[in-house]
Short mmCIF file of C-alpha atoms in Angstrom, two decimals:
data_model
loop_
_atom_site.label_atom_id
_atom_site.label_comp_id
_atom_site.label_asym_id
_atom_site.label_seq_id
_atom_site.Cartn_x
_atom_site.Cartn_y
_atom_site.Cartn_z
CA UNK A 1 98.76 35.89 115.70
CA UNK A 2 99.49 33.11 113.26
CA UNK A 3 97.29 30.01 113.54
CA UNK A 4 97.51 29.40 117.24
CA UNK A 5 101.02 30.79 117.70
CA UNK A 6 100.81 33.59 120.24
CA UNK A 7 103.60 36.17 119.73
CA UNK A 8 104.44 35.98 123.41
CA UNK A 9 104.95 32.23 123.24
CA UNK A 10 108.56 31.66 124.32
CA UNK A 11 109.18 29.61 121.20
CA UNK A 12 107.33 31.99 118.82
CA UNK A 13 110.23 32.56 116.39
CA UNK A 14 111.03 28.91 116.06
CA UNK A 15 107.31 28.13 115.67
CA UNK A 16 107.10 30.70 112.87
CA UNK A 17 110.00 29.10 110.96
CA UNK A 18 108.30 25.76 111.51
CA UNK A 19 105.14 27.29 110.06
CA UNK A 20 107.07 28.42 106.96
CA UNK A 21 108.21 24.86 106.46
CA UNK A 22 104.71 23.49 107.06
CA UNK A 23 103.51 25.87 104.32
CA UNK A 24 106.26 24.57 102.04
CA UNK A 25 104.92 21.16 102.83
CA UNK A 26 101.39 22.12 101.87
CA UNK A 27 102.77 23.52 98.60
CA UNK A 28 104.39 20.16 97.81
CA UNK A 29 107.97 21.40 98.21
CA UNK A 30 108.82 19.86 101.58
CA UNK A 31 108.40 16.17 102.52
CA UNK A 32 107.12 14.86 105.87
CA UNK A 33 110.65 13.54 106.41
CA UNK A 34 111.98 17.03 105.73
CA UNK A 35 109.76 18.41 108.49
CA UNK A 36 111.18 15.86 110.90
CA UNK A 37 114.73 16.65 109.86
CA UNK A 38 114.04 20.31 110.47
CA UNK A 39 112.83 19.54 113.96
CA UNK A 40 116.09 17.80 114.71
CA UNK A 41 117.91 20.94 113.74
CA UNK A 42 115.59 22.98 115.98
CA UNK A 43 116.74 21.05 119.01
CA UNK A 44 120.38 21.82 118.32
CA UNK A 45 119.49 25.43 117.61
CA UNK A 46 117.71 25.62 120.93
CA UNK A 47 120.88 24.40 122.63
CA UNK A 48 122.90 26.99 120.68
CA UNK A 49 120.60 29.69 122.05
CA UNK A 50 119.25 30.40 118.55
CA UNK A 51 122.19 32.67 117.85
CA UNK A 52 125.00 32.65 115.31
CA UNK A 53 128.13 31.75 117.26
CA UNK A 54 131.61 33.17 116.67
CA UNK A 55 132.61 29.78 115.28
CA UNK A 56 129.73 29.95 112.80
CA UNK A 57 130.86 33.44 111.74
CA UNK A 58 134.34 32.09 111.01
CA UNK A 59 132.86 29.24 108.97
CA UNK A 60 130.59 31.70 107.13
CA UNK A 61 133.62 33.75 106.13
CA UNK A 62 135.44 30.63 104.92
CA UNK A 63 132.33 29.49 103.03
CA UNK A 64 132.06 32.83 101.23
CA UNK A 65 135.77 32.77 100.36
CA UNK A 66 135.61 29.17 99.08
CA UNK A 67 132.62 29.91 96.87
CA UNK A 68 134.16 33.12 95.49
CA UNK A 69 137.47 31.36 94.88
CA UNK A 70 135.92 28.41 93.06
CA UNK A 71 136.25 27.81 89.34
CA UNK A 72 132.87 26.09 89.15
CA UNK A 73 130.84 26.58 92.30
CA UNK A 74 127.38 25.02 92.58
CA UNK A 75 124.59 25.45 95.12
CA UNK A 76 122.65 22.22 95.76
CA UNK A 77 119.08 22.92 96.87
CA UNK A 78 116.61 20.54 98.51
CA UNK A 79 113.00 21.08 99.60
CA UNK A 80 113.75 22.53 103.03
CA UNK A 81 116.33 24.97 101.67
CA UNK A 82 113.95 26.09 98.93
CA UNK A 83 111.15 26.63 101.44
CA UNK A 84 113.24 28.51 103.99
CA UNK A 85 115.71 30.66 102.04
CA UNK A 86 114.75 30.85 98.33
CA UNK A 87 115.70 34.50 97.77
CA UNK A 88 119.02 34.13 99.62
CA UNK A 89 119.97 31.15 97.43
CA UNK A 90 119.33 33.19 94.30
CA UNK A 91 121.28 36.14 95.71
CA UNK A 92 124.19 33.93 96.69
CA UNK A 93 124.30 32.29 93.26
CA UNK A 94 124.48 35.75 91.65
CA UNK A 95 127.08 37.01 94.07
CA UNK A 96 129.54 34.13 93.73
CA UNK A 97 128.70 33.19 90.13
CA UNK A 98 127.39 29.75 91.03
CA UNK A 99 124.81 27.52 89.40
CA UNK A 100 121.77 26.23 91.28
CA UNK A 101 120.98 22.51 91.19
CA UNK A 102 117.89 20.87 92.65
CA UNK A 103 118.86 17.59 94.26
CA UNK A 104 116.44 15.66 96.47
CA UNK A 105 116.86 12.81 98.94
CA UNK A 106 113.27 11.73 98.32
CA UNK A 107 113.06 12.06 94.58
CA UNK A 108 109.88 13.03 92.83
CA UNK A 109 109.67 14.68 89.44
CA UNK A 110 106.60 16.59 90.52
CA UNK A 111 108.24 17.96 93.64
CA UNK A 112 111.36 18.86 91.66
CA UNK A 113 109.24 20.85 89.26
CA UNK A 114 107.51 22.65 92.12
CA UNK A 115 110.84 23.55 93.70
CA UNK A 116 112.13 24.86 90.38
CA UNK A 117 109.01 27.00 89.96
CA UNK A 118 109.32 28.24 93.54
CA UNK A 119 112.95 29.28 93.01
CA UNK A 120 112.10 30.91 89.67
CA UNK A 121 109.56 33.06 91.48
CA UNK A 122 112.53 34.45 93.38
CA UNK A 123 114.49 35.13 90.19
CA UNK A 124 116.45 31.90 89.67
CA UNK A 125 117.32 30.99 86.07
CA UNK A 126 118.71 27.89 84.31
CA UNK A 127 118.23 25.60 87.30
CA UNK A 128 120.12 22.35 86.93
CA UNK A 129 119.34 18.82 88.10
CA UNK A 130 115.98 18.42 86.40
CA UNK A 131 116.81 17.61 82.78
CA UNK A 132 117.25 13.82 82.61
CA UNK A 133 119.51 14.11 79.58
CA UNK A 134 122.20 15.61 81.76
CA UNK A 135 121.89 13.39 84.82
CA UNK A 136 124.81 11.21 85.78
CA UNK A 137 125.44 8.93 88.76
CA UNK A 138 128.07 9.55 91.41
CA UNK A 139 129.38 6.47 93.25
CA UNK A 140 128.84 5.56 96.92
CA UNK A 141 125.29 6.89 97.43
CA UNK A 142 122.25 4.73 98.07
CA UNK A 143 119.55 7.39 97.93
CA UNK A 144 118.12 9.19 94.91
CA UNK A 145 120.67 11.88 95.56
CA UNK A 146 123.25 9.88 93.62
CA UNK A 147 121.89 11.38 90.38
CA UNK A 148 123.53 14.72 89.70
CA UNK A 149 123.76 17.12 86.78
CA UNK A 150 126.91 16.74 84.70
CA UNK A 151 126.95 20.49 84.16
CA UNK A 152 126.44 21.13 87.89
CA UNK A 153 127.53 19.08 90.89
CA UNK A 154 129.39 16.58 88.72
CA UNK A 155 131.62 19.25 87.16
CA UNK A 156 131.92 21.53 90.20
CA UNK A 157 135.04 22.07 92.30
CA UNK A 158 133.19 23.66 95.24
CA UNK A 159 129.77 22.29 96.22
CA UNK A 160 127.49 24.10 98.65
CA UNK A 161 125.16 21.48 100.12
CA UNK A 162 123.17 22.93 103.04
CA UNK A 163 120.99 20.54 105.07
CA UNK A 164 122.71 17.57 103.51
CA UNK A 165 122.74 13.87 104.43
CA UNK A 166 125.95 12.22 105.55
CA UNK A 167 126.16 9.72 102.71
CA UNK A 168 126.36 12.32 100.01
CA UNK A 169 128.71 14.62 101.84
CA UNK A 170 131.12 11.71 102.13
CA UNK A 171 130.65 10.72 98.49
CA UNK A 172 131.28 14.29 97.29
CA UNK A 173 134.30 14.44 99.53
CA UNK A 174 135.71 11.27 97.99
CA UNK A 175 135.32 12.87 94.58
CA UNK A 176 137.79 15.49 95.85
CA UNK A 177 135.23 18.24 95.77
CA UNK A 178 135.42 21.02 98.30
CA UNK A 179 132.21 20.58 100.31
CA UNK A 180 130.60 23.49 102.15
CA UNK A 181 127.54 22.78 104.30
CA UNK A 182 125.15 24.28 106.84
CA UNK A 183 124.17 21.85 109.59
CA UNK A 184 122.95 22.53 113.12
CA UNK A 185 124.37 19.28 114.47
CA UNK A 186 128.12 19.75 114.93
CA UNK A 187 128.71 16.02 115.34
CA UNK A 188 126.62 14.78 112.41
CA UNK A 189 128.33 12.77 109.70
CA UNK A 190 127.73 15.67 107.31
CA UNK A 191 129.29 18.21 109.67
CA UNK A 192 132.39 16.08 110.05
CA UNK A 193 132.79 15.01 106.44
CA UNK A 194 132.47 18.51 104.98
CA UNK A 195 135.45 20.83 104.44
CA UNK A 196 133.61 23.85 105.77
CA UNK A 197 130.65 23.39 108.13
CA UNK A 198 128.54 26.33 109.20
CA UNK A 199 126.81 25.19 112.40
CA UNK A 200 123.91 27.61 112.32
CA UNK A 201 120.26 27.86 111.41
CA UNK A 202 120.09 28.21 107.62
CA UNK A 203 117.65 31.09 108.10
CA UNK A 204 120.31 33.08 109.94
CA UNK A 205 123.35 31.74 108.05
CA UNK A 206 122.37 32.32 104.42
CA UNK A 207 121.90 36.11 104.59
CA UNK A 208 125.26 36.30 106.37
CA UNK A 209 127.01 34.22 103.70
CA UNK A 210 125.54 36.52 101.03
CA UNK A 211 126.70 39.61 102.92
CA UNK A 212 130.19 38.23 103.49
CA UNK A 213 130.46 37.25 99.80
CA UNK A 214 129.66 40.83 98.81
CA UNK A 215 132.37 42.16 101.09
CA UNK A 216 134.97 39.58 100.08
CA UNK A 217 134.36 40.01 96.34
CA UNK A 218 136.62 43.05 96.65
CA UNK A 219 139.28 41.27 98.71
CA UNK A 220 142.79 40.54 97.40
CA UNK A 221 143.70 36.96 96.44
CA UNK A 222 146.15 37.03 99.34
CA UNK A 223 143.38 37.85 101.83
CA UNK A 224 141.21 35.07 100.40
CA UNK A 225 143.98 32.52 100.70
CA UNK A 226 144.64 33.63 104.23
CA UNK A 227 141.02 33.03 105.20
CA UNK A 228 140.94 29.60 103.56
CA UNK A 229 144.29 28.52 104.97
CA UNK A 230 143.61 29.54 108.54
CA UNK A 231 140.13 27.96 108.71
CA UNK A 232 140.27 24.54 110.34
CA UNK A 233 136.91 22.76 110.23
CA UNK A 234 137.81 20.16 112.83
CA UNK A 235 138.85 22.64 115.50
CA UNK A 236 135.95 24.93 114.59
CA UNK A 237 133.49 22.07 115.18
CA UNK A 238 135.17 21.17 118.41
CA UNK A 239 134.87 24.76 119.65
CA UNK A 240 131.21 24.81 118.61
CA UNK A 241 130.56 21.69 120.61
CA UNK A 242 132.22 23.29 123.63
CA UNK A 243 129.91 26.29 123.23
CA UNK A 244 126.93 23.94 123.12
CA UNK A 245 128.03 22.01 126.18
CA UNK A 246 128.41 25.16 128.23
CA UNK A 247 125.05 26.44 126.97
CA UNK A 248 123.42 23.17 128.02
CA UNK A 249 124.99 23.47 131.45
CA UNK A 250 123.78 27.07 131.70
CA UNK A 251 120.26 26.16 130.52
CA UNK A 252 120.09 23.46 133.14
CA UNK A 253 120.78 25.96 135.90
CA UNK A 254 118.15 28.49 134.74
CA UNK B 1 113.99 -1.84 102.44
CA UNK B 2 111.34 0.71 103.23
CA UNK B 3 110.92 3.58 100.76
CA UNK B 4 114.50 4.62 100.40
CA UNK B 5 115.58 3.67 103.92
CA UNK B 6 118.40 1.19 103.60
CA UNK B 7 118.59 -1.14 106.66
CA UNK B 8 122.30 -0.44 106.94
CA UNK B 9 121.74 3.30 107.14
CA UNK B 10 123.21 4.35 110.50
CA UNK B 11 119.93 6.04 111.42
CA UNK B 12 117.63 3.26 110.18
CA UNK B 13 115.65 2.77 113.42
CA UNK B 14 115.01 6.44 113.90
CA UNK B 15 114.06 6.73 110.21
CA UNK B 16 111.53 3.90 110.67
CA UNK B 17 109.85 5.67 113.61
CA UNK B 18 109.84 8.83 111.53
CA UNK B 19 108.15 6.83 108.77
CA UNK B 20 105.44 5.70 111.22
CA UNK B 21 104.76 9.33 112.04
CA UNK B 22 104.77 10.30 108.37
CA UNK B 23 102.15 7.59 107.82
CA UNK B 24 100.12 9.03 110.71
CA UNK B 25 100.42 12.30 108.92
CA UNK B 26 99.09 10.86 105.67
CA UNK B 27 96.18 9.39 107.64
CA UNK B 28 95.31 12.84 108.99
CA UNK B 29 96.28 12.06 112.58
CA UNK B 30 99.56 13.96 112.80
CA UNK B 31 100.08 17.63 111.84
CA UNK B 32 103.10 19.06 109.99
CA UNK B 33 103.98 20.83 113.24
CA UNK B 34 103.80 17.47 115.01
CA UNK B 35 106.38 16.06 112.60
CA UNK B 36 108.69 18.95 113.40
CA UNK B 37 108.19 18.51 117.11
CA UNK B 38 109.05 14.84 116.74
CA UNK B 39 112.27 15.77 114.98
CA UNK B 40 113.27 17.90 117.93
CA UNK B 41 112.82 14.91 120.16
CA UNK B 42 114.89 12.79 117.79
CA UNK B 43 117.87 15.07 118.25
CA UNK B 44 117.74 14.72 122.01
CA UNK B 45 117.28 10.98 121.64
CA UNK B 46 120.36 10.85 119.45
CA UNK B 47 122.32 12.58 122.20
CA UNK B 48 120.90 10.10 124.73
CA UNK B 49 122.20 7.26 122.58
CA UNK B 50 118.66 6.11 121.80
CA UNK B 51 118.57 4.14 125.03
CA UNK B 52 116.43 4.28 128.14
CA UNK B 53 118.67 5.72 130.86
CA UNK B 54 118.68 4.66 134.53
CA UNK B 55 117.09 8.00 135.34
CA UNK B 56 114.30 7.31 132.86
CA UNK B 57 113.73 3.90 134.48
CA UNK B 58 113.33 5.58 137.88
CA UNK B 59 110.84 8.06 136.41
CA UNK B 60 108.98 5.21 134.68
CA UNK B 61 108.57 3.45 138.02
CA UNK B 62 107.32 6.65 139.65
CA UNK B 63 104.94 7.26 136.73
CA UNK B 64 103.45 3.79 137.07
CA UNK B 65 103.06 4.21 140.84
CA UNK B 66 101.44 7.65 140.49
CA UNK B 67 98.94 6.40 137.92
CA UNK B 68 98.08 3.30 139.96
CA UNK B 69 97.74 5.36 143.13
CA UNK B 70 95.46 7.95 141.54
CA UNK B 71 91.76 8.28 142.31
CA UNK B 72 90.96 9.58 138.84
CA UNK B 73 93.86 9.12 136.45
CA UNK B 74 93.56 10.27 132.86
CA UNK B 75 95.75 9.75 129.79
CA UNK B 76 95.82 12.75 127.45
CA UNK B 77 96.52 11.74 123.87
CA UNK B 78 97.58 13.93 120.95
CA UNK B 79 98.26 13.08 117.31
CA UNK B 80 101.88 12.01 117.71
CA UNK B 81 101.10 9.79 120.69
CA UNK B 82 98.20 8.17 118.85
CA UNK B 83 100.38 7.52 115.80
CA UNK B 84 103.33 6.10 117.70
CA UNK B 85 101.92 4.09 120.63
CA UNK B 86 98.17 3.52 120.23
CA UNK B 87 98.09 -0.03 121.63
CA UNK B 88 100.30 0.87 124.59
CA UNK B 89 97.98 3.76 125.52
CA UNK B 90 95.00 1.41 125.53
CA UNK B 91 96.92 -1.18 127.56
CA UNK B 92 98.06 1.42 130.07
CA UNK B 93 94.53 2.78 130.49
CA UNK B 94 93.31 -0.75 131.23
CA UNK B 95 96.17 -1.49 133.58
CA UNK B 96 95.86 1.61 135.78
CA UNK B 97 92.10 2.15 135.37
CA UNK B 98 92.49 5.47 133.58
CA UNK B 99 90.33 7.24 131.01
CA UNK B 100 91.65 8.34 127.63
CA UNK B 101 91.13 11.91 126.48
CA UNK B 102 92.02 13.30 123.05
CA UNK B 103 93.42 16.78 123.44
CA UNK B 104 95.11 18.59 120.58
CA UNK B 105 97.33 21.65 120.33
CA UNK B 106 96.14 22.24 116.77
CA UNK B 107 92.46 21.56 117.12
CA UNK B 108 90.41 20.13 114.33
CA UNK B 109 87.20 18.20 114.76
CA UNK B 110 88.05 16.03 111.79
CA UNK B 111 91.47 15.13 113.11
CA UNK B 112 89.99 14.44 116.55
CA UNK B 113 87.54 12.02 115.00
CA UNK B 114 90.33 10.28 113.10
CA UNK B 115 92.40 9.91 116.24
CA UNK B 116 89.41 8.48 118.11
CA UNK B 117 88.81 5.97 115.32
CA UNK B 118 92.47 5.07 115.26
CA UNK B 119 92.52 4.43 119.03
CA UNK B 120 89.28 2.45 118.82
CA UNK B 121 90.94 0.16 116.29
CA UNK B 122 93.35 -0.70 119.10
CA UNK B 123 90.52 -1.40 121.54
CA UNK B 124 89.93 1.99 123.21
CA UNK B 125 86.40 2.68 124.47
CA UNK B 126 84.57 5.77 125.76
CA UNK B 127 87.22 8.21 124.63
CA UNK B 128 86.80 11.64 126.22
CA UNK B 129 87.52 15.13 124.91
CA UNK B 130 85.36 14.99 121.79
CA UNK B 131 81.81 15.61 123.02
CA UNK B 132 81.35 19.41 123.07
CA UNK B 133 78.67 19.15 125.76
CA UNK B 134 81.31 18.14 128.27
CA UNK B 135 84.10 20.53 127.29
CA UNK B 136 85.20 23.12 129.81
CA UNK B 137 88.01 25.68 129.78
CA UNK B 138 91.01 25.59 132.08
CA UNK B 139 92.71 28.93 132.80
CA UNK B 140 96.17 30.06 131.68
CA UNK B 141 96.33 28.37 128.27
CA UNK B 142 96.42 30.21 124.96
CA UNK B 143 96.16 27.26 122.59
CA UNK B 144 93.16 25.10 121.79
CA UNK B 145 94.41 22.75 124.48
CA UNK B 146 92.61 24.87 127.08
CA UNK B 147 89.39 22.97 126.34
CA UNK B 148 89.24 19.80 128.39
CA UNK B 149 86.63 17.22 129.27
CA UNK B 150 84.94 17.80 132.63
CA UNK B 151 84.76 14.05 133.12
CA UNK B 152 88.44 13.65 132.17
CA UNK B 153 91.36 16.04 132.61
CA UNK B 154 89.22 18.57 134.49
CA UNK B 155 88.23 16.06 137.18
CA UNK B 156 91.47 14.08 137.29
CA UNK B 157 94.00 14.07 140.10
CA UNK B 158 96.81 12.51 138.05
CA UNK B 159 97.20 13.56 134.40
CA UNK B 160 99.47 11.69 132.02
CA UNK B 161 100.37 14.13 129.25
CA UNK B 162 103.13 12.72 127.05
CA UNK B 163 104.64 15.00 124.36
CA UNK B 164 103.01 18.00 125.94
CA UNK B 165 103.59 21.73 125.47
CA UNK B 166 104.96 23.81 128.31
CA UNK B 167 101.95 26.10 128.66
CA UNK B 168 99.56 23.34 129.49
CA UNK B 169 101.88 21.49 131.80
CA UNK B 170 102.20 24.67 133.83
CA UNK B 171 98.46 25.31 133.78
CA UNK B 172 97.70 21.75 134.93
CA UNK B 173 100.30 22.12 137.61
CA UNK B 174 98.66 25.31 138.86
CA UNK B 175 95.40 23.41 139.13
CA UNK B 176 97.21 21.18 141.64
CA UNK B 177 97.07 18.16 139.43
CA UNK B 178 99.85 15.65 139.55
CA UNK B 179 101.38 15.86 136.07
CA UNK B 180 103.28 12.94 134.52
CA UNK B 181 104.94 13.45 131.16
CA UNK B 182 107.27 11.89 128.60
CA UNK B 183 109.62 14.42 127.00
CA UNK B 184 113.01 13.90 125.38
CA UNK B 185 114.23 17.39 126.24
CA UNK B 186 115.21 17.38 129.93
CA UNK B 187 115.33 21.17 130.09
CA UNK B 188 112.06 21.94 128.31
CA UNK B 189 109.41 23.89 130.17
CA UNK B 190 107.25 20.77 130.19
CA UNK B 191 110.01 18.63 131.66
CA UNK B 192 110.59 21.11 134.44
CA UNK B 193 106.98 21.93 135.23
CA UNK B 194 105.82 18.31 135.47
CA UNK B 195 105.89 16.32 138.70
CA UNK B 196 107.27 13.22 137.02
CA UNK B 197 109.17 13.53 133.74
CA UNK B 198 110.24 10.47 131.81
CA UNK B 199 113.06 11.64 129.54
CA UNK B 200 112.84 8.91 126.95
CA UNK B 201 111.51 8.16 123.52
CA UNK B 202 107.78 7.49 123.90
CA UNK B 203 108.20 4.39 121.73
CA UNK B 204 110.55 2.87 124.32
CA UNK B 205 108.95 4.40 127.43
CA UNK B 206 105.31 3.43 127.02
CA UNK B 207 105.79 -0.36 126.92
CA UNK B 208 107.97 -0.02 130.02
CA UNK B 209 105.37 2.03 131.90
CA UNK B 210 102.77 -0.64 131.06
CA UNK B 211 105.08 -3.41 132.25
CA UNK B 212 105.95 -1.59 135.48
CA UNK B 213 102.26 -0.88 136.15
CA UNK B 214 101.52 -4.60 135.86
CA UNK B 215 104.25 -5.42 138.36
CA UNK B 216 103.33 -2.66 140.80
CA UNK B 217 99.63 -3.44 140.75
CA UNK B 218 100.51 -6.18 143.24
CA UNK B 219 102.72 -3.95 145.43
CA UNK B 220 101.82 -2.92 148.98
CA UNK B 221 100.63 0.66 149.64
CA UNK B 222 103.81 1.10 151.65
CA UNK B 223 106.00 0.17 148.68
CA UNK B 224 104.03 2.54 146.43
CA UNK B 225 104.43 5.43 148.84
CA UNK B 226 108.11 4.70 149.13
CA UNK B 227 108.54 4.96 145.36
CA UNK B 228 106.59 8.20 145.14
CA UNK B 229 108.30 9.79 148.13
CA UNK B 230 111.84 8.97 147.08
CA UNK B 231 111.39 10.15 143.49
CA UNK B 232 112.70 13.68 143.02
CA UNK B 233 112.00 15.05 139.54
CA UNK B 234 114.43 17.93 139.79
CA UNK B 235 117.42 15.82 140.70
CA UNK B 236 116.38 13.14 138.22
CA UNK B 237 116.36 15.73 135.42
CA UNK B 238 119.69 17.09 136.53
CA UNK B 239 121.22 13.60 136.43
CA UNK B 240 119.72 13.04 132.98
CA UNK B 241 121.31 16.23 131.75
CA UNK B 242 124.65 15.09 133.11
CA UNK B 243 124.26 11.83 131.20
CA UNK B 244 123.52 13.82 128.04
CA UNK B 245 126.50 16.12 128.51
CA UNK B 246 128.88 13.22 128.89
CA UNK B 247 127.31 11.46 125.89
CA UNK B 248 127.80 14.60 123.80
CA UNK B 249 131.41 14.76 124.87
CA UNK B 250 131.85 11.10 123.98
CA UNK B 251 130.11 11.50 120.61
CA UNK B 252 132.38 14.39 119.79
CA UNK B 253 135.45 12.23 120.30
CA UNK B 254 134.23 9.34 118.17
#
């Protein structure tokens, strides 16, 4: 029994993830705003039935293919991502040959350093986004997230930005980068602006993206192109929303 | 411009409320888990269009009538409620002649004391739930919320428990108390177990409950009974859900 969370509590799993984030908060990795943002995701996850949908599986496959196919893929990590899936981020970076860049909405050098240390504990090396000498500004962003590493996000062709804010997704999109995201809200600005949106809990999605990347690393270029050409983010999001609507209707009858 | 929140940001209002809660957190009133829980509400509020629905207005009227009609009404306050609507809680207590009881899911004597002080700053007096000599246990609750004040929740006929957890709502219900709540999730266990559920943001709902209580304090007993007898929580929640479903559909087409 973890600090007042009884294992039989109907929301035990979601409370445990919340606990993980609260711990990340205590360690100085997660911001209060990040906790709130997580809660928003929880609500959508609750509507989704806390399961990876078929639409999410299709997006996961496309995400893996896009990252493997990239010339310069980069994984952008914020506090929540670092707290929830540090080992999976490191595994994914290895698997698809991507760099890892720390990029925060609420900037703080101290927090950045803590996130870097946290990721290094899980085996990450050469983390980008922290050396001021390499930081450069991308246009169209008001938050601190406009500063990116010229060796990382700035130079990348495919950018993986889980738990992202809408402003930056749009800005990255305008820079003609291929944007892959994980977002539990299928109608958020991020979900719509990205090229590939995995509508799933990052805790469930990341291990699946790693797994799929391992499988697809052996796939033929033809198979990869097929996956990327048949994936349509707009119709995938629309199907996801339909799933959510019918779940809501079902929940309301329970 | 408040700490990185640009006024033109499409989510500025919701970010400002979040900021209020983050401040409550820094003051030791709100827990990390409370921030997460707030985020969940935000998502539902976003689907509701961040507006008080007609169904919420009906529930607000019933809530005011139930509190005014009570022999021993009590307002149960947790960290999030204290951080978001302290003055409205004090006003409502005055208006309907109710006591105020601090009752926390994540108990901590220090936090309790801080919440009491915070409410006292807004004019609250004789706050219950903090003097151990008067605490008694109600059955069927696993969390620290099972301890209630024998002069407050334990003796009350109508209990106002905004932002409540499902376990306690059910337990209070079993004790034959009339439970009034504010919850943004119309299909949560709390929403369903309560007798009157206001599905609205507490920041919008509380001032309206105060206002309605003022108006109804002059109403005839016949009018009050009429309001309470015609209000049907189950059908109100079902209508709210319909509103949300159609909003989601609309949002998805935007």
